[in-house]
Coordinates of C-alpha atoms and ligand atoms in Angstrom, one line a residue:
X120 CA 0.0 0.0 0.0
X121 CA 1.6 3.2 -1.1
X122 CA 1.8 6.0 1.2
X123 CA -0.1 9.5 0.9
X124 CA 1.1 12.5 0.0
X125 CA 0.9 14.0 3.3
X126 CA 2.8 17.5 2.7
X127 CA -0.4 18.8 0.8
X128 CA -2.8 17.9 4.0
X129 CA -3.2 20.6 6.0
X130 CA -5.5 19.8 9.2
X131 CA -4.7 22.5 11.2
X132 CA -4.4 22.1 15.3
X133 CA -5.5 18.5 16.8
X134 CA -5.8 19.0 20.2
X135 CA -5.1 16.4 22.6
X136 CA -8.2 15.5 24.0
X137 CA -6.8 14.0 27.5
X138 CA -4.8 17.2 27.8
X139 CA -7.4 19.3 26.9
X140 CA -9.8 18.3 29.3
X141 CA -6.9 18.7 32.5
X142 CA -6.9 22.4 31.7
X143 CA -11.0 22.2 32.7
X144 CA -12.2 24.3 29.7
X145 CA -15.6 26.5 30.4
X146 CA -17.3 24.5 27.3
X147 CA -16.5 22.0 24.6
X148 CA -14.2 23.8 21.6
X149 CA -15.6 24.3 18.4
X150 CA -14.2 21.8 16.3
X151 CA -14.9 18.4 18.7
X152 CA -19.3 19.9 18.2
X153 CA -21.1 18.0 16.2
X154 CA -23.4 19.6 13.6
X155 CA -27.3 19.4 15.0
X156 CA -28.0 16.4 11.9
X157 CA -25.4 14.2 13.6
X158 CA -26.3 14.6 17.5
X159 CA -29.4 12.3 17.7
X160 CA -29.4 9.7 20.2
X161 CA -26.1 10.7 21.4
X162 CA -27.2 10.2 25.0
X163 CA -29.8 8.0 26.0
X164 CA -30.5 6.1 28.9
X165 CA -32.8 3.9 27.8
X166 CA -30.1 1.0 26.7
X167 CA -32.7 -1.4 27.9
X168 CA -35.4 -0.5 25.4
X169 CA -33.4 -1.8 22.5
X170 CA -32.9 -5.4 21.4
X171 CA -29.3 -6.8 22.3
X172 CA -27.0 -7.2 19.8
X173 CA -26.7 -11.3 19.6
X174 CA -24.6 -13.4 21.6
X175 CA -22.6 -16.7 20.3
X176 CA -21.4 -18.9 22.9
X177 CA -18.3 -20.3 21.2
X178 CA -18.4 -23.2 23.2
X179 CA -21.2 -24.7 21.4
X180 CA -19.1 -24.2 17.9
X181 CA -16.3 -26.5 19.6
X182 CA -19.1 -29.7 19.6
X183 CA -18.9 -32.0 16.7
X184 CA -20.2 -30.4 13.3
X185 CA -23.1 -32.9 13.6
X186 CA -24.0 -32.0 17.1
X187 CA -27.7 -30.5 17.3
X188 CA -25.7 -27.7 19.6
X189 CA -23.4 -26.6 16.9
X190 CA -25.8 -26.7 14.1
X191 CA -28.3 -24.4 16.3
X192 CA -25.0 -21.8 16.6
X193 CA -24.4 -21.8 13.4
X194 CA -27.8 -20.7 12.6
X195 CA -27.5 -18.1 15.3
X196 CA -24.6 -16.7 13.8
X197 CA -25.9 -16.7 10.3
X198 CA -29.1 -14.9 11.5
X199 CA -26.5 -12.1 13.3
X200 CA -24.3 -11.5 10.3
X201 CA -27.4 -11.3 7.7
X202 CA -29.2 -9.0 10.2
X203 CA -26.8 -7.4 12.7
X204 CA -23.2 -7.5 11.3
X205 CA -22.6 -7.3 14.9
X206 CA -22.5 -10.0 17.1
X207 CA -20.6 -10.6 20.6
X208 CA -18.6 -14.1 21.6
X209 CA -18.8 -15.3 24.9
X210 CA -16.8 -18.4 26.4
X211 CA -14.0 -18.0 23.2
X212 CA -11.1 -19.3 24.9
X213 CA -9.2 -16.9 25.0
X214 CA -6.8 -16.8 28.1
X215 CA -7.4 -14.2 31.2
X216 CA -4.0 -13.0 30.9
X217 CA -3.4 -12.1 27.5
X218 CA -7.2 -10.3 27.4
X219 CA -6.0 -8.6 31.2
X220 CA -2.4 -7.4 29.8
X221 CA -3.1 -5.8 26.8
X222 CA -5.4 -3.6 28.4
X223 CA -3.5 -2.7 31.5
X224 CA -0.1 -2.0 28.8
X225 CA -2.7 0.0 27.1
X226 CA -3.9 2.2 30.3
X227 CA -0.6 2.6 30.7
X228 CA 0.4 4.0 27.4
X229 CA -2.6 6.9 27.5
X230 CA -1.6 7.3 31.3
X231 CA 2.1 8.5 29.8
X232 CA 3.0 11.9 29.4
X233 CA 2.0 13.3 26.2
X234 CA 5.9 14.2 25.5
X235 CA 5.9 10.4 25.8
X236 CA 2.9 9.5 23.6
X237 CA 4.3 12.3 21.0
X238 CA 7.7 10.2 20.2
X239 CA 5.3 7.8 18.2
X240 CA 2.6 11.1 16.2
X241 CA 0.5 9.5 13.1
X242 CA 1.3 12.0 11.2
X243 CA -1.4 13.3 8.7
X244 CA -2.5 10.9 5.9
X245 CA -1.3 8.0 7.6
X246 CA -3.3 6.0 10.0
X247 CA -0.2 4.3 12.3
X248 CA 0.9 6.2 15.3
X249 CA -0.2 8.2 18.3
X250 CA -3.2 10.7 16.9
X251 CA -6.3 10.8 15.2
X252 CA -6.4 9.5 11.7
X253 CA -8.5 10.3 8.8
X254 CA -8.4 14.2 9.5
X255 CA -7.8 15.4 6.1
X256 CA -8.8 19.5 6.3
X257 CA -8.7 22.2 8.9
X258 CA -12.3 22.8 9.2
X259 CA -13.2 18.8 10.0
X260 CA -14.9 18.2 13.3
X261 CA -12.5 16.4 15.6
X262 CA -13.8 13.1 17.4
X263 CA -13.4 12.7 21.1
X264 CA -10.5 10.6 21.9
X265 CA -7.2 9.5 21.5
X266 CA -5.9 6.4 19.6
X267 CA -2.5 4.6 18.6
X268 CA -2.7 2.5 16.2
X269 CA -0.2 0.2 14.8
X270 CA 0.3 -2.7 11.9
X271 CA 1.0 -5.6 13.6
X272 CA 0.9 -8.5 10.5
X273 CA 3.2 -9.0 8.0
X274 CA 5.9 -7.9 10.0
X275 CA 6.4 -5.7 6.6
X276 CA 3.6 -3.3 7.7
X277 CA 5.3 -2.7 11.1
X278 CA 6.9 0.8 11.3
X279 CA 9.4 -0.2 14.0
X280 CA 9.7 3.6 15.0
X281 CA 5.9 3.8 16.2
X282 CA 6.6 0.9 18.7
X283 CA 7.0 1.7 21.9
X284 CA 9.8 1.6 24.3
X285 CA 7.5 2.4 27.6
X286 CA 5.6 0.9 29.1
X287 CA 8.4 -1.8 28.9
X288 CA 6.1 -4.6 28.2
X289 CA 3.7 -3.0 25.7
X290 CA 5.7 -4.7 22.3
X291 CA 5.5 -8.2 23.6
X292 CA 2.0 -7.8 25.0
X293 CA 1.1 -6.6 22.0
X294 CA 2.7 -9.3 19.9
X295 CA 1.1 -12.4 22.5
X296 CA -1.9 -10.5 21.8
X297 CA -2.2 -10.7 18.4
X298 CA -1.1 -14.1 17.9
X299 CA -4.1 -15.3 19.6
X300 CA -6.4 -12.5 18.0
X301 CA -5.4 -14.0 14.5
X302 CA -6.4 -17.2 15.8
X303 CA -9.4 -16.2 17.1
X304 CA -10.2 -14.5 13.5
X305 CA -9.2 -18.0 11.5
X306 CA -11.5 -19.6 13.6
X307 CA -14.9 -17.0 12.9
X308 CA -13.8 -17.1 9.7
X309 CA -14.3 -21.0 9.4
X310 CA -17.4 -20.8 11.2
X311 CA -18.8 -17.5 9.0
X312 CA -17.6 -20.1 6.0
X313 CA -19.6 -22.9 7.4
X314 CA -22.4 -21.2 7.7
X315 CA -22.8 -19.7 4.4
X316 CA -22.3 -23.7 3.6
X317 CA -19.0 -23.2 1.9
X318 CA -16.0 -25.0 2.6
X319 CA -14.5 -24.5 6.0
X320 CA -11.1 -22.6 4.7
X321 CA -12.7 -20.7 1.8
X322 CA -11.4 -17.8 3.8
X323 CA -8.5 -18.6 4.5
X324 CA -7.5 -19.7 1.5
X325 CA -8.6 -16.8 -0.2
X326 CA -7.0 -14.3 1.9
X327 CA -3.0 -15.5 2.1
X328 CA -1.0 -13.8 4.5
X329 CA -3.6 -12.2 6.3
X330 CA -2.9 -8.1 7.3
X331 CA -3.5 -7.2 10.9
X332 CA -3.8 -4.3 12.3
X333 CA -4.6 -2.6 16.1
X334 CA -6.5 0.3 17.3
X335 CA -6.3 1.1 21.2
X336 CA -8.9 4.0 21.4
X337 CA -9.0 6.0 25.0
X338 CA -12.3 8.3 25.1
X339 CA -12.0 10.8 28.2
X340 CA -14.6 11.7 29.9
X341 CA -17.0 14.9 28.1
X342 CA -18.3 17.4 29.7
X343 CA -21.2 17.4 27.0
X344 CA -21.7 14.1 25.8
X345 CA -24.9 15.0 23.8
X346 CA -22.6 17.6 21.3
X347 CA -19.4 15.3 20.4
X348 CA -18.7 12.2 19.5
X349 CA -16.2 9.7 20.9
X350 CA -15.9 8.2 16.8
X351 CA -17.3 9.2 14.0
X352 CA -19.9 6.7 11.6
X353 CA -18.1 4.5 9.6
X354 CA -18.2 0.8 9.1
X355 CA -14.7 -1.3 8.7
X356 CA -12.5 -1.8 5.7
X357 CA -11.3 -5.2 6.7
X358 CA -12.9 -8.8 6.6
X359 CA -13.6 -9.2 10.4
X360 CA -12.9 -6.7 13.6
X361 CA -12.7 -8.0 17.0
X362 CA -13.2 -4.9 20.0
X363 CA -12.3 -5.7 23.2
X364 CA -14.0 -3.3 25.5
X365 CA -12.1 -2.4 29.1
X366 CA -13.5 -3.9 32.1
X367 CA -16.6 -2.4 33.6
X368 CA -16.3 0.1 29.9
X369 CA -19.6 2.1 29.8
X370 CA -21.8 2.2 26.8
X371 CA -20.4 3.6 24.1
X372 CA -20.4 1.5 20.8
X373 CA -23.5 2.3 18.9
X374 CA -24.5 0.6 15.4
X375 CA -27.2 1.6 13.0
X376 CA -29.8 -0.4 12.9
X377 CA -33.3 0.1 10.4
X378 CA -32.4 3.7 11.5
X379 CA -31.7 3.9 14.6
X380 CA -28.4 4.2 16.8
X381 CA -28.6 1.1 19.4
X382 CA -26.1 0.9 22.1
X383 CA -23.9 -2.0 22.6
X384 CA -24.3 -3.0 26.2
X385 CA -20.9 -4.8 27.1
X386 CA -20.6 -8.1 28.6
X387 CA -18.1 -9.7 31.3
X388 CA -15.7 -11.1 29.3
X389 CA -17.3 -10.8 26.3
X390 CA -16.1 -10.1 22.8
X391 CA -17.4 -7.8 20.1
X392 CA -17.1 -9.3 16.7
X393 CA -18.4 -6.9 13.3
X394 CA -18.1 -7.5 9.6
X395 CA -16.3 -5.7 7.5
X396 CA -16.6 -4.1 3.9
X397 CA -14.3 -6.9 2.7
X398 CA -16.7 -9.7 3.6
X399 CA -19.6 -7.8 3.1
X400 CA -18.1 -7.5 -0.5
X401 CA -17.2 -11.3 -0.7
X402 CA -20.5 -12.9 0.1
X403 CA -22.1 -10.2 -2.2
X404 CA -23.7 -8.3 0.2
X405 CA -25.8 -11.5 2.5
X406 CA -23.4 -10.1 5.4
X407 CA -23.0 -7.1 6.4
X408 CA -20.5 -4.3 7.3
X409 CA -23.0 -2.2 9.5
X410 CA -21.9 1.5 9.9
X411 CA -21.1 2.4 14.4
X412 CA -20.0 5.4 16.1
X413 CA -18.5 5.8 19.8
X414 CA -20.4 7.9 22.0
X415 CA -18.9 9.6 25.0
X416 CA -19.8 9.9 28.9
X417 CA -19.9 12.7 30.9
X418 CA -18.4 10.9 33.9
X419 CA -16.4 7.9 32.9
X420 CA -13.6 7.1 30.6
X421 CA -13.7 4.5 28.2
X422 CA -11.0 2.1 26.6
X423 CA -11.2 -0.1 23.6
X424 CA -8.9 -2.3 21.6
X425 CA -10.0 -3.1 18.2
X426 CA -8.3 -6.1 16.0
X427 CA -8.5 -5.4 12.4
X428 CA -8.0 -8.6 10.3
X429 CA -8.1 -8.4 6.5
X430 CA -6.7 -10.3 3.6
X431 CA -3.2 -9.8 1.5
X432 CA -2.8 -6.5 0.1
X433 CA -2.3 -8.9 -3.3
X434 CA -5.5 -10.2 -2.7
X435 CA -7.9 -10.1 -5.7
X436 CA -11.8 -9.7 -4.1
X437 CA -15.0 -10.0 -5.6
X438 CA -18.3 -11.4 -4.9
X439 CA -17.7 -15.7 -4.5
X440 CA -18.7 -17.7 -7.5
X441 CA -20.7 -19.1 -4.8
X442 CA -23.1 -16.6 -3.3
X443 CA -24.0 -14.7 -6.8
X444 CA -26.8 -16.0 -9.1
X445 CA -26.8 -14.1 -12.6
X446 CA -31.1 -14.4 -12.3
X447 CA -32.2 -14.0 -8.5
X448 CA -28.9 -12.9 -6.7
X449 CA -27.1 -10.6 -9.4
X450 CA -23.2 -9.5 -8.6
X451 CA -23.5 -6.5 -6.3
X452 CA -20.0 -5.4 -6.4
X453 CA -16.9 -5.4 -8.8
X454 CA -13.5 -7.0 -8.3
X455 CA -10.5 -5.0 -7.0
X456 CA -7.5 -5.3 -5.1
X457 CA -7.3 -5.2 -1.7
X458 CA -4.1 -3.3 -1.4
X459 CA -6.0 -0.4 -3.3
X460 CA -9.0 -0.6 -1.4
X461 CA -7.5 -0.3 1.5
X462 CA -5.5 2.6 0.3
X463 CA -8.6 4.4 -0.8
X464 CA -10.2 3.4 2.9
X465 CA -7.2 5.4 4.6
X466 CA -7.1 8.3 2.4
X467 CA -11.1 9.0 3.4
X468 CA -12.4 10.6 6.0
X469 CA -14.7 8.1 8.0
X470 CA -18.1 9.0 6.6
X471 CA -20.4 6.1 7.3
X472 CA -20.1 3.0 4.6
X473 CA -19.2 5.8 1.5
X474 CA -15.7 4.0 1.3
X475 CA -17.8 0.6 -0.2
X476 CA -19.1 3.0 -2.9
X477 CA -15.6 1.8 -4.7
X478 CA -16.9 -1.1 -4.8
X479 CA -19.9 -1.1 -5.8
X480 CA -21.9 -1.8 -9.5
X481 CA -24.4 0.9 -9.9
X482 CA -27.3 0.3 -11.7
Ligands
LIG184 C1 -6.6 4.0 12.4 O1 -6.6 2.8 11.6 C2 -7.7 2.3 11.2 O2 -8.8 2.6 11.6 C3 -7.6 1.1 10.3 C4 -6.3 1.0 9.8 C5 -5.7 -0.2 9.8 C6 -4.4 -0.3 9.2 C7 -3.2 0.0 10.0 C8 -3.3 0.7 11.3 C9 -1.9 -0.2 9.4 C10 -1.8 -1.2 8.3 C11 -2.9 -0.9 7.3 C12 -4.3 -0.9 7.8 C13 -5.1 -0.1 6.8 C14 -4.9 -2.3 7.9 C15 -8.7 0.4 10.0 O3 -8.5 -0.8 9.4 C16 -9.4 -1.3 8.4 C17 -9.3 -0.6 7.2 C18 -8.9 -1.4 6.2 C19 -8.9 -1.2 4.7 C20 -8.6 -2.7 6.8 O4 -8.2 -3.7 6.2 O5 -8.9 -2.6 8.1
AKG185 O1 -14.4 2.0 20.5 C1 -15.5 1.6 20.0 O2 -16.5 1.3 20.6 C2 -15.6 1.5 18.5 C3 -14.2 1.4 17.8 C4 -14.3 1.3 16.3 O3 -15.4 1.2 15.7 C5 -13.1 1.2 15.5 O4 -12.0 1.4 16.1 O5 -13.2 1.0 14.3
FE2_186 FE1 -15.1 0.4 13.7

């Protein structure tokens, strides 16, 4: 993926929103306040009024693929991805320690000094580093928090300089941590393959050396959590995320469904799991990449690691053979290379799902 040509963005001050808010400031600056079309249902209490988002006990998916249980999971999952795009995984194996670490590295990291943090900037145009990303002009509204975000897989995406030396332990956490995130990913992909009743490594296969990518996103506290927003509408460009939510996290994930922004309650120990545009794109638009937001809370902070997982950058995608029928199920979407779509995703400002109009066949 070639870079951008960053010397012709101009994005004007990005304040620091941890530092801004230790200097106690009267109101909410301009550029973090939301115009009035984009503040609906930015605070509501009435999380219990909406459906939850669906739960898949990955437990069940270990039983034998003839087991009633699994069968009755797959089914579950099927019905999230066709209808949700969201769903969360409870029971996934994954051990305490590696889920504990990462986050406590993480707290760490936004707990440094900003001098600190700033020895790692994502500069503008680039979406690695210490920052916000996807600013691309002075007048854009800002989002409410701060985020580092990193390549983690190939080891070719890695910029070395943007990995941290303190906290001591954050590289290797990190690393641990991924190595079972890309597990966890093979393993929803098989399932995701299974239940669109294609062969269990379709995926995998397809994608070779898989890119991955990490986003640790600290939302301070907001004065006004009804003018801001903690991260703007977008859905993801990769093939699967996984979001890891702090312990005891607030609300704050919100996806769009039939119109309406419903919160994501979080679970102990649970894991958030959304499509992306990539496999949105792949089964030709049966699952799909559902556009979210972060909201923020007037009280509490809020920490999040998100696992993007995506194929090759050499990767050649399109709609499977498979899931298009020329008569009833037409091809929705054209073919195209990963590398470039994921270039075009980065050099975007998050916008809702406008980076899959790349993608798709207009009629
Ligand atoms: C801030 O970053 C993102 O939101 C993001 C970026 C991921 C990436 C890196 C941090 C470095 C390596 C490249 C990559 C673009 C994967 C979102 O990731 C989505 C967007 C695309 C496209 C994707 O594959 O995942
Ligand atoms: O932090 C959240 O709740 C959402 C994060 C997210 O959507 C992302 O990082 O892409
Ligand atoms: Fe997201």
């Amino acid at each position: 993926m070639a870079p951008l040509p960053i010397s012709s963005i101009r994005v004007g001050k990005i304040e620091d929103v941890q530092e801004l808010i230790k200097s106690k400031p009267n109101k909410v600056p301009e550029r973090f306040i939301r115009d009035a079309n984009e503040r609906g249902g930015l605070v509501s209490l009435k999380t219990h009024f909406h459906q939850p988002i669906p739960v898949i006990d990955l437990s069940e998916l270990s039983k034998p693929h003839t087991n009633d249980d699994f069968v009755f999971e797959i089914l579950k999952l099927s019905q999230a991805c066709e209808d949700w795009g969201f769903f969360q995984v409870i029971n996934h194996g994954l051990e305490v320690d590696v889920v504990d670490d990462i986050e406590k590295v993480a707290k760490e990291f936004f707990e440094m000094p900003l001098e600190e943090k700033q020895k790692y900037p994502l500069e503008p145009g680039t979406v690695q580093g210490y920052g916000q990303a996807f600013i691309f002009s002075e007048d854009q509204k800002l989002d409410w928090c701060n985020m580092f975000a990193l390549g983690v897989h190939p080891p070719s995406i890695r910029n070395p300089k943007l990995w941290p030396s303190k906290p001591a332990r954050f590289s290797e956490s990190l690393k641990g941590y991924s190595k079972e995130m890309r597990k966890l990913c093979k393993r929803l992909l098989t399932y995701i393959a299974i239940s669109l009743g294609l062969k269990k490594d379709r995926f995998e296969e397809m994608f070779g050396e898989a890119v991955q990518a990490v986003r640790m996103n600290y939302y301070p506290p907001c004065s006004s959590p009804d003018l801001v927003l903690g991260l703007s509408p977008h859905s993801d460009g990769s093939a699967l995320t996984v979001l890891q939510q702090s312990k005891d996290s607030c609300v704050g994930l919100q996806i769009l469904k039939d119109n309406t922004w419903v919160p994501v309650l979080p679970l102990p120990n649970a894991l958030v799991i959304n499509i992306g545009d990539t496999v949105e794109v792949l089964t030709n638009g049966k699952y799909k990449s559902v556009e979210h937001r972060a909201v923020t809370n007037r009280e509490r902070e809020r920490l999040t690691i998100v696992t993007f997982y995506a194929p090759n950058y050499e990767v050649e995608i399109e709609p499977m053979g498979e899931l298009v029928d020329d008569e009833t199920n037409p091809c929705k979407y054209r073919s195209y290379n990963h590398g470039d779509y994921s270039y075009h995703y980065v050099s975007n400002k998050l916008q809702g799902k406008k980076s899959l109009d790349f993608a798709k066949i207009l009629n």
